[in-house]
Amino acid sequence: MKYLLNVTTLTHSPDKCTGCARCAEVCPRGVFEINAKKARITDKDLCMECGACAKNCAFGAITVNAGVGCASAVINGMLSGAEPSCDCGNDTGACC
Amino acid sequence: MNALKKPKKDENVAQAGEGCCGGPAPEGVAACCVKDAEAKAIGEEGCGCGTAPVQASTPPSACCAPPPKDPPLSEERKPCWSPASDFKPRATRVSSDLTLSDRLKHLRCRLGAYRMSYSVAPGLYAVGEPTKTSDVFVSANYGMSFDHLRKALKGTDSWILVLDTKGINVWCAAGKGTFGTAELVERMNSVRLAETVSHRRIILPQLGAPGVAAHAVKEKTGFRVYYGPVRAEEIKQYVEAGYKATKEMRTVGFSFSDRLVLTPMEINPAIKIYLLYALAILIIFGLSPSGISFREAFTNGLPFLILGLAAIFSGALFTPLFLGHIPFRAFSVKGLLTGLVSTLIVSRPLGIASMSPLLQGAVFLFFPALSSYIAVQFTGSTVFTGLSGVKRELKYAIPAYMAAAALTLLLVGAYKLKEWGLA
């Protein structure tokens, strides 16, 4: 299943990439493949911006504005004027 | 399997050949053990064993000197590997069988607030009879995460390292950063993992990756992070394949049953708000210039109570279940469609068509919007919605919901005024 198209903030710079394949290892959506010792984004729209690839890239080749794709988190953020944050941590915990 | 079997004696005693102090040195480093490698890395001599000859003037360091021949070994003068061999891992033994009580707890987690209190103590656990060469698997301290892992390790001898994630599952905790590099490194140190095992690999659930930087863990502890499969039940396959996961094991599925188990947590919060809604409906329809009529409240309000329930189920149950079959990508639009259909179906036997056009307008405005609003909440439970997408659709959906709510109030207000003969 795919969500909205052309919205993800995922970027990959082949110049910095060493082809270590960590991104392909951690991506739960199969966005990356390794080709000729470089990672390559296969289908950007599969990305759900979890941030695993960027966090595990030791070479800073990947950027993504990571966060929880959760409406109640975004609405909480709108109401409190802060960054989206789901309330999984406290008693209301209905989110995930 | 006997969960409380005593560990075999001496199973955790280090072998000198495995690296005498703190385990074997990392690959490609000319050193005999971790302590040696660390010392050399900061420019010191190292402990001297296994590599270049130690300068004669340097007295053998305490760590790795060969055991003296004379006087004979005593308690005070043990061979170099003694500090490590004296260390007895402090691990709690757990069974890999889930009891009926465990399963009942899982059910309670799926249904409601019990999920917030089902946690296990962080620390080191042992499944079977793990030794210095056994694998180490990392988990969150949410009870269900831990239970799935220990069940998947049935028949193996393994260590489980439980991180303090405040009782939250791996995926959500990784998103928040509590399942993260800092907590992992701290926990590895506090249970003295480097002395518990002689190898330097640690296996994390793949869904913990958003919180953990593998290269930082390597730098801080010497351990290489291996990301295991997404689903705990594929761990044995993963280990047997030489710590390799297939693409299928690396990607998250979201089957009908995966979605079904999540729906109670969509329906429950909505039902709580529904009680307030029901009260409001009864007041609106019972209110007349001469006071509140309970009979009027119930007979006139009932169709709207039923419509409200239909909207909740279309947004919180049908939309999640038939997600892929409902047209359009935005959840708000999916929920709007299912809400329209359910309102149409339910309104027919309720005789909405014979009501005032003002009320009919309110019905077809409010209930599809309600279903849409509830459906959008499911974005928090899926495995394919990203933050940017949710923000994009809410940019349009939130103003639409507010407009629908305001218009509904206007229509119902106009209807009441007309009913009272004031307009």
Coordinates of C-alpha atoms in Angstrom, one line a residue:
Chain A
M1 CA 0.0 0.0 0.0
K2 CA 1.2 3.5 -0.8
Y3 CA 0.2 6.8 0.8
L4 CA 0.2 10.2 -0.8
L5 CA 2.6 10.7 -3.7
N6 CA 5.4 13.3 -4.0
V7 CA 5.3 14.3 -0.3
T8 CA 8.3 12.5 1.2
T9 CA 11.3 14.6 2.3
L10 CA 13.7 11.8 1.7
T11 CA 17.0 12.7 -0.2
H12 CA 20.1 10.6 -1.0
S13 CA 23.4 12.0 -2.2
P14 CA 25.3 9.4 -4.2
D15 CA 28.5 11.4 -3.7
K16 CA 28.7 10.7 0.0
C17 CA 27.4 7.2 -0.3
T18 CA 29.9 4.3 0.2
G19 CA 27.4 1.5 -0.6
C20 CA 27.7 0.1 2.9
A21 CA 24.0 -1.1 2.5
R22 CA 22.9 -0.1 6.0
C23 CA 20.0 1.9 4.6
A24 CA 18.8 -1.2 2.7
E25 CA 19.1 -3.2 5.8
V26 CA 17.0 -0.9 8.0
C27 CA 14.3 0.4 5.7
P28 CA 11.0 -1.4 6.5
R29 CA 9.6 -0.3 3.1
G30 CA 12.3 -1.6 0.8
V31 CA 13.0 1.9 -0.6
F32 CA 16.8 1.3 -1.2
E33 CA 18.7 -1.1 -3.4
I34 CA 22.4 -1.4 -3.8
N35 CA 23.7 -1.0 -7.3
A36 CA 27.3 -0.7 -8.4
K37 CA 28.5 0.0 -4.8
K38 CA 26.0 2.8 -4.3
A39 CA 22.6 2.9 -2.7
R40 CA 19.7 3.9 -5.0
I41 CA 16.2 5.0 -4.1
T42 CA 13.8 2.7 -6.0
D43 CA 10.5 4.3 -5.3
K44 CA 10.4 7.4 -3.2
D45 CA 6.7 7.3 -2.6
L46 CA 7.1 4.1 -0.5
C47 CA 8.9 6.1 2.1
M48 CA 7.1 6.7 5.4
E49 CA 9.8 9.0 6.9
C50 CA 10.6 6.8 9.9
G51 CA 14.2 8.1 9.7
A52 CA 16.0 4.7 10.2
C53 CA 18.1 5.1 7.0
A54 CA 19.3 8.6 7.9
K55 CA 20.0 7.7 11.5
N56 CA 22.1 4.7 10.4
C57 CA 24.0 6.3 7.6
A58 CA 27.5 6.9 9.0
F59 CA 28.4 9.1 6.0
G60 CA 25.5 11.6 6.1
A61 CA 24.4 10.7 2.6
I62 CA 20.7 10.5 3.5
T63 CA 18.4 13.2 4.9
V64 CA 14.8 12.9 5.8
N65 CA 12.5 15.0 8.0
A66 CA 11.6 12.1 10.2
G67 CA 8.5 11.9 12.4
V68 CA 5.4 10.0 13.2
G69 CA 2.8 9.9 10.5
C70 CA 0.0 10.0 13.0
A71 CA -2.9 12.4 12.7
S72 CA -3.5 12.8 16.4
A73 CA 0.1 13.6 16.8
V74 CA -0.1 16.3 14.1
I75 CA -3.3 17.7 15.6
N76 CA -1.7 17.7 19.1
G77 CA 1.2 19.6 17.6
M78 CA -1.2 22.1 16.0
L79 CA -3.1 22.7 19.2
S80 CA 0.0 23.0 21.4
G81 CA 2.0 24.9 18.8
A82 CA 4.8 22.4 19.2
E83 CA 6.3 19.6 17.0
P84 CA 4.0 16.7 16.3
S85 CA 4.2 14.3 19.2
C86 CA 2.0 11.3 19.8
D87 CA 0.9 10.7 23.4
C88 CA 2.0 7.1 23.4
G89 CA 4.1 7.9 26.5
N90 CA 1.3 8.9 28.9
D91 CA -2.1 7.6 30.0
T92 CA -4.1 8.6 27.0
G93 CA -1.9 6.4 24.8
A94 CA -4.5 5.7 22.1
C95 CA -2.2 6.5 19.2
C96 CA 0.1 3.6 18.5
Chain B
M1 CA 11.5 -26.5 29.0
N2 CA 12.5 -26.0 32.6
A3 CA 12.6 -22.3 33.1
L4 CA 14.4 -22.4 36.4
K5 CA 17.2 -24.8 35.6
K6 CA 20.5 -24.0 37.3
P7 CA 23.2 -22.8 35.0
K8 CA 25.9 -25.4 34.2
K9 CA 29.0 -24.8 36.2
D10 CA 31.8 -22.9 34.5
E11 CA 29.9 -22.4 31.3
N12 CA 30.7 -18.8 31.4
V13 CA 34.4 -19.1 32.2
A14 CA 36.4 -17.3 29.6
Q15 CA 38.8 -19.2 27.5
A16 CA 42.2 -17.5 27.2
G17 CA 42.2 -18.1 23.5
E18 CA 39.0 -16.1 23.1
G19 CA 40.8 -13.0 24.3
C20 CA 41.9 -12.7 27.8
C21 CA 40.5 -9.3 28.9
G22 CA 37.1 -8.2 27.8
G23 CA 36.8 -10.6 25.0
P24 CA 38.6 -11.0 21.6
A25 CA 40.0 -7.9 19.9
P26 CA 37.9 -6.5 17.0
E27 CA 38.8 -7.9 13.6
G28 CA 41.7 -6.5 11.8
V29 CA 43.4 -5.1 14.9
A30 CA 46.8 -6.4 16.0
A31 CA 45.8 -7.1 19.6
C32 CA 45.0 -10.0 21.8
C33 CA 42.0 -8.8 23.5
V34 CA 39.7 -5.8 23.8
K35 CA 41.7 -4.1 26.6
D36 CA 44.8 -4.6 24.6
A37 CA 43.2 -3.0 21.6
E38 CA 41.8 -0.1 23.6
A39 CA 45.2 0.6 25.1
K40 CA 46.9 0.5 21.7
A41 CA 44.3 2.7 20.2
I42 CA 45.2 5.5 22.6
G43 CA 48.9 5.0 22.0
E44 CA 49.8 2.9 25.0
E45 CA 51.7 -0.3 25.1
G46 CA 48.8 -2.6 25.4
C47 CA 49.0 -5.6 27.7
G48 CA 51.5 -7.4 25.5
C49 CA 50.1 -10.8 25.1
G50 CA 49.7 -12.2 21.6
T51 CA 51.5 -9.4 19.8
A52 CA 54.9 -7.9 19.6
P53 CA 57.3 -8.7 22.4
V54 CA 57.0 -6.6 25.4
Q55 CA 60.0 -4.5 26.3
A56 CA 62.0 -6.2 29.0
S57 CA 62.1 -3.1 31.2
T58 CA 58.3 -3.0 31.2
P59 CA 56.9 -5.0 34.1
P60 CA 54.1 -7.3 32.9
S61 CA 50.9 -5.4 33.3
A62 CA 48.3 -6.8 35.7
C63 CA 46.0 -7.8 32.9
C64 CA 47.6 -10.1 30.5
A65 CA 50.9 -11.3 32.0
P66 CA 51.4 -15.0 31.6
P67 CA 50.6 -16.8 34.9
P68 CA 53.7 -16.9 37.0
K69 CA 55.3 -20.3 37.5
D70 CA 56.4 -19.7 41.0
P71 CA 54.8 -19.4 43.5
P72 CA 52.0 -21.7 42.4
L73 CA 48.6 -20.1 41.6
S74 CA 46.7 -18.9 44.5
E75 CA 43.4 -17.1 44.9
E76 CA 45.4 -13.8 45.0
R77 CA 47.5 -14.5 41.9
K78 CA 45.3 -15.7 39.2
P79 CA 46.2 -15.7 35.5
C80 CA 45.5 -12.7 33.4
W81 CA 42.0 -13.7 32.4
S82 CA 40.8 -13.9 36.0
P83 CA 38.9 -10.7 36.1
A84 CA 36.7 -11.7 33.3
S85 CA 36.2 -15.3 34.4
D86 CA 35.2 -14.2 37.9
F87 CA 32.3 -12.3 36.4
K88 CA 29.0 -14.1 36.6
P89 CA 26.4 -12.6 34.4
R90 CA 23.4 -11.4 36.4
A91 CA 20.6 -12.5 34.2
T92 CA 17.0 -13.4 34.9
R93 CA 15.9 -16.8 33.5
V94 CA 12.7 -16.7 31.5
S95 CA 10.7 -19.4 29.8
S96 CA 10.1 -19.3 26.1
D97 CA 6.6 -20.7 26.5
L98 CA 3.8 -18.3 26.8
T99 CA 1.2 -19.2 29.4
L100 CA -2.5 -18.7 29.2
S101 CA -2.1 -15.8 31.5
D102 CA 0.4 -14.2 29.1
R103 CA -2.0 -14.5 26.3
L104 CA -4.9 -13.0 28.3
K105 CA -2.6 -10.1 29.0
H106 CA -2.0 -9.6 25.3
L107 CA -5.7 -9.6 24.7
R108 CA -6.1 -6.9 27.4
C109 CA -3.4 -4.9 25.7
R110 CA -5.2 -5.0 22.4
L111 CA -8.4 -3.9 24.0
G112 CA -7.5 -1.0 26.2
A113 CA -5.5 0.8 28.8
Y114 CA -3.7 -2.3 30.2
R115 CA -1.2 -1.8 27.4
M116 CA 0.1 1.2 29.3
S117 CA 1.1 -0.9 32.4
Y118 CA 2.2 -4.2 30.8
S119 CA 6.0 -3.8 31.1
V120 CA 9.0 -5.9 32.2
A121 CA 12.1 -4.7 34.2
P122 CA 14.9 -3.6 32.0
G123 CA 18.1 -5.7 32.1
L124 CA 19.6 -9.0 31.0
Y125 CA 17.5 -12.1 30.6
A126 CA 18.5 -15.7 29.7
V127 CA 16.5 -18.1 27.5
G128 CA 17.8 -21.7 27.7
E129 CA 21.4 -22.0 28.8
P130 CA 23.3 -19.2 27.1
T131 CA 27.1 -19.1 27.2
K132 CA 29.8 -16.6 26.2
T133 CA 29.2 -17.4 22.6
S134 CA 25.4 -17.1 22.6
D135 CA 23.6 -14.4 20.6
V136 CA 22.3 -11.3 22.3
F137 CA 18.9 -10.0 21.3
V138 CA 17.6 -6.6 22.2
S139 CA 14.0 -5.7 23.1
A140 CA 11.9 -3.0 24.5
N141 CA 10.4 -3.3 28.0
Y142 CA 6.8 -3.4 26.7
G143 CA 5.5 -6.8 27.9
M144 CA 4.2 -7.8 24.5
S145 CA 7.5 -7.0 22.7
F146 CA 9.4 -9.0 25.2
D147 CA 7.0 -12.0 25.1
H148 CA 7.1 -12.2 21.3
L149 CA 10.8 -12.3 21.4
R150 CA 11.2 -14.9 24.1
K151 CA 8.6 -17.1 22.4
A152 CA 10.5 -16.8 19.1
L153 CA 13.7 -17.9 20.9
K154 CA 12.2 -21.2 22.0
G155 CA 14.8 -24.0 21.8
T156 CA 17.7 -21.7 21.6
D157 CA 20.3 -20.6 24.2
S158 CA 20.2 -16.8 24.0
W159 CA 20.6 -13.6 26.0
I160 CA 17.9 -11.0 25.9
L161 CA 18.8 -7.4 26.7
V162 CA 15.7 -5.4 27.6
L163 CA 16.0 -1.6 27.3
D164 CA 14.0 0.9 29.4
T165 CA 11.5 2.2 26.8
K166 CA 9.0 3.3 29.5
G167 CA 6.9 0.3 28.6
I168 CA 6.4 1.3 25.0
N169 CA 6.9 -1.0 22.0
V170 CA 10.0 -1.0 19.9
W171 CA 8.7 0.9 16.9
C172 CA 7.0 3.7 18.8
A173 CA 9.9 3.9 21.3
A174 CA 12.4 4.1 18.4
G175 CA 10.4 7.0 16.9
K176 CA 10.6 8.8 20.2
G177 CA 14.3 7.9 20.7
T178 CA 13.8 6.0 24.0
F179 CA 14.7 2.9 22.2
G180 CA 17.9 4.7 21.2
T181 CA 21.7 4.7 21.0
A182 CA 22.2 6.3 24.5
E183 CA 19.9 3.8 26.3
L184 CA 21.4 0.8 24.5
V185 CA 25.0 1.8 25.2
E186 CA 24.1 2.5 28.9
R187 CA 22.3 -0.8 29.3
M188 CA 25.1 -2.8 27.7
N189 CA 27.5 -1.2 30.1
S190 CA 25.3 -1.6 33.2
V191 CA 24.8 -5.4 32.6
R192 CA 28.5 -5.7 31.6
L193 CA 27.7 -7.3 28.3
A194 CA 31.3 -7.1 27.1
E195 CA 32.1 -9.5 29.9
T196 CA 29.0 -11.6 29.6
V197 CA 29.8 -12.6 26.0
S198 CA 33.1 -13.1 24.2
H199 CA 31.8 -12.1 20.7
R200 CA 31.0 -8.5 19.6
R201 CA 27.7 -8.8 17.9
I202 CA 24.3 -7.6 19.1
I203 CA 21.1 -8.2 17.3
L204 CA 18.4 -5.5 17.3
P205 CA 14.9 -5.6 16.0
Q206 CA 14.9 -3.9 12.6
L207 CA 12.0 -1.6 13.7
G208 CA 14.3 -0.2 16.4
A209 CA 16.6 1.3 13.7
P210 CA 14.9 4.8 13.7
G211 CA 16.3 5.3 17.2
V212 CA 19.7 3.7 17.0
A213 CA 22.8 4.7 15.1
A214 CA 24.6 1.4 14.5
H215 CA 27.9 3.2 13.7
A216 CA 27.7 5.1 17.0
V217 CA 27.1 1.9 19.0
K218 CA 30.2 0.3 17.4
E219 CA 32.3 3.4 18.2
K220 CA 31.2 3.5 21.8
T221 CA 31.1 -0.3 22.7
G222 CA 33.0 -2.2 20.0
F223 CA 29.8 -4.2 19.3
R224 CA 28.5 -4.4 15.8
V225 CA 24.8 -3.9 15.5
Y226 CA 23.0 -6.5 13.4
Y227 CA 19.4 -5.6 12.5
G228 CA 17.3 -8.7 12.7
P229 CA 14.0 -9.3 10.8
V230 CA 10.9 -7.1 11.3
R231 CA 9.0 -10.0 12.8
A232 CA 10.3 -11.8 15.9
E233 CA 9.0 -15.2 14.6
E234 CA 11.6 -15.1 11.8
I235 CA 14.6 -14.7 14.1
K236 CA 15.7 -18.4 14.0
Q237 CA 15.6 -18.3 10.2
Y238 CA 17.6 -15.1 10.2
V239 CA 20.3 -16.6 12.5
E240 CA 20.5 -19.8 10.5
A241 CA 21.0 -17.8 7.3
G242 CA 24.1 -16.3 8.8
Y243 CA 22.5 -13.2 10.2
K244 CA 20.9 -12.3 6.9
A245 CA 17.3 -11.4 6.3
T246 CA 15.5 -11.7 3.0
K247 CA 13.8 -8.6 1.5
E248 CA 10.5 -10.1 2.6
M249 CA 11.8 -10.4 6.2
R250 CA 12.9 -6.7 6.0
T251 CA 9.6 -5.2 5.0
V252 CA 6.6 -4.6 7.1
G253 CA 3.3 -6.2 6.0
F254 CA -0.1 -4.9 7.0
S255 CA -2.5 -7.8 6.4
F256 CA -6.2 -7.9 7.2
S257 CA -5.5 -9.5 10.5
D258 CA -2.7 -7.0 11.3
R259 CA -5.3 -4.3 10.8
L260 CA -8.1 -6.1 12.6
V261 CA -6.2 -6.4 15.9
L262 CA -5.7 -2.6 15.9
T263 CA -9.3 -1.6 15.4
P264 CA -10.4 -1.9 19.1
M265 CA -8.0 0.9 19.9
E266 CA -9.7 3.0 17.2
I267 CA -13.2 2.2 18.3
N268 CA -12.8 2.5 22.1
P269 CA -11.8 6.2 22.2
A270 CA -14.5 7.0 19.8
I271 CA -17.2 5.3 21.9
K272 CA -16.1 7.3 24.9
I273 CA -16.8 10.5 23.0
Y274 CA -20.0 9.0 21.7
L275 CA -21.5 9.0 25.2
L276 CA -21.2 12.7 25.3
Y277 CA -22.6 13.0 21.8
A278 CA -25.6 10.9 22.8
L279 CA -26.3 13.2 25.7
A280 CA -26.1 16.2 23.4
I281 CA -28.5 14.6 20.9
L282 CA -31.0 13.8 23.6
I283 CA -30.9 17.4 24.9
I284 CA -31.3 18.9 21.4
F285 CA -34.2 16.8 20.5
G286 CA -35.9 16.9 23.9
L287 CA -35.6 20.6 24.3
S288 CA -38.8 22.6 23.7
P289 CA -40.0 26.0 24.9
S290 CA -41.9 24.3 27.7
G291 CA -38.9 22.3 29.0
I292 CA -37.3 18.9 28.3
S293 CA -39.5 16.1 27.1
F294 CA -37.9 12.7 27.5
R295 CA -40.3 11.0 25.1
E296 CA -39.5 13.5 22.4
A297 CA -35.8 13.3 23.2
F298 CA -35.8 9.5 22.7
T299 CA -38.1 9.1 19.7
N300 CA -36.7 12.0 17.7
G301 CA -33.1 11.5 18.9
L302 CA -32.9 7.7 18.3
P303 CA -32.2 7.9 14.5
F304 CA -29.2 10.2 15.2
L305 CA -27.9 8.0 17.9
I306 CA -27.9 5.1 15.3
L307 CA -26.3 7.3 12.6
G308 CA -23.6 8.3 15.0
L309 CA -22.7 4.6 15.8
A310 CA -22.7 3.8 12.0
A311 CA -20.2 6.7 11.4
I312 CA -17.9 5.5 14.2
F313 CA -17.9 1.9 12.8
S314 CA -17.4 3.1 9.2
G315 CA -14.4 5.3 10.3
A316 CA -12.8 3.1 12.9
L317 CA -13.6 -0.4 11.6
F318 CA -14.6 -0.6 7.9
T319 CA -12.0 1.9 6.7
P320 CA -9.1 0.2 8.4
L321 CA -10.2 -3.3 7.4
F322 CA -10.8 -2.5 3.7
L323 CA -8.1 0.2 3.5
G324 CA -6.6 -1.0 0.2
H325 CA -10.0 -1.5 -1.5
I326 CA -11.4 2.0 -0.8
P327 CA -10.5 4.5 -3.6
F328 CA -8.2 7.5 -3.1
R329 CA -5.0 7.6 -1.0
A330 CA -5.9 10.2 1.6
F331 CA -7.4 8.6 4.7
S332 CA -9.8 11.5 5.1
V333 CA -11.3 10.9 1.7
K334 CA -11.5 7.1 2.3
G335 CA -13.3 7.8 5.6
L336 CA -15.6 10.3 3.9
L337 CA -16.6 7.7 1.3
T338 CA -17.3 5.0 3.8
G339 CA -19.2 7.5 5.9
L340 CA -21.4 8.6 3.0
V341 CA -22.2 4.9 2.2
S342 CA -23.0 4.0 5.8
T343 CA -25.1 7.1 6.2
L344 CA -27.0 6.3 3.1
I345 CA -27.6 2.7 4.1
V346 CA -28.7 3.5 7.6
S347 CA -30.8 6.6 6.9
R348 CA -33.2 4.6 4.7
P349 CA -34.8 2.4 7.3
L350 CA -34.7 5.3 9.8
G351 CA -36.9 7.4 7.5
I352 CA -34.5 10.3 7.2
A353 CA -35.9 11.1 3.8
S354 CA -39.2 12.2 5.3
M355 CA -37.6 14.6 7.7
S356 CA -37.1 18.3 7.4
P357 CA -34.6 19.2 4.6
L358 CA -32.6 21.1 7.3
L359 CA -32.1 17.9 9.2
Q360 CA -31.4 15.9 6.1
G361 CA -28.7 18.4 5.2
A362 CA -27.2 18.1 8.7
V363 CA -27.2 14.3 8.5
F364 CA -25.3 14.1 5.2
L365 CA -22.9 16.8 6.2
F366 CA -22.1 15.7 9.7
F367 CA -21.9 11.9 9.7
P368 CA -19.6 11.5 6.6
A369 CA -17.3 14.2 8.1
L370 CA -17.3 12.3 11.5
S371 CA -16.4 9.1 9.7
S372 CA -13.6 10.9 7.9
Y373 CA -12.2 12.4 11.1
I374 CA -12.1 9.0 12.8
A375 CA -10.5 7.3 9.7
V376 CA -7.7 9.9 9.7
Q377 CA -6.7 8.8 13.2
F378 CA -5.8 5.4 11.8
T379 CA -2.8 7.0 10.1
G380 CA -1.1 6.6 13.5
S381 CA -1.4 2.9 13.4
T382 CA -0.4 2.1 9.8
V383 CA 3.0 1.1 8.5
F384 CA 3.0 3.3 5.4
T385 CA 1.9 6.8 6.3
G386 CA 4.6 9.4 6.7
L387 CA 4.5 12.7 8.6
S388 CA 4.6 14.9 5.4
G389 CA 1.6 13.1 4.0
V390 CA -0.4 13.4 7.1
K391 CA 0.4 17.1 7.4
R392 CA -0.6 17.6 3.7
E393 CA -4.0 16.0 4.1
L394 CA -4.8 17.6 7.4
K395 CA -4.1 21.0 5.9
Y396 CA -7.3 20.5 3.9
A397 CA -9.2 18.2 6.1
I398 CA -9.1 20.2 9.4
P399 CA -10.7 23.3 7.9
A400 CA -13.3 21.1 6.2
Y401 CA -14.2 19.4 9.5
M402 CA -14.6 22.8 11.2
A403 CA -16.8 24.0 8.4
A404 CA -18.9 20.9 8.5
A405 CA -19.3 21.2 12.2
A406 CA -20.3 24.8 12.0
L407 CA -22.8 24.3 9.2
T408 CA -24.3 21.3 11.1
L409 CA -24.9 23.5 14.1
L410 CA -26.5 26.2 11.9
L411 CA -28.8 23.7 10.2
V412 CA -29.9 22.1 13.5
G413 CA -30.3 25.5 15.1
A414 CA -32.5 26.6 12.2
Y415 CA -34.5 23.4 12.5
K416 CA -35.2 23.9 16.2
L417 CA -36.2 27.6 15.7
K418 CA -38.6 26.5 13.0
E419 CA -40.0 23.7 15.2
W420 CA -40.6 26.2 18.0
G421 CA -42.3 28.5 15.5
L422 CA -39.8 31.2 16.0
A423 CA -38.6 31.3 12.4

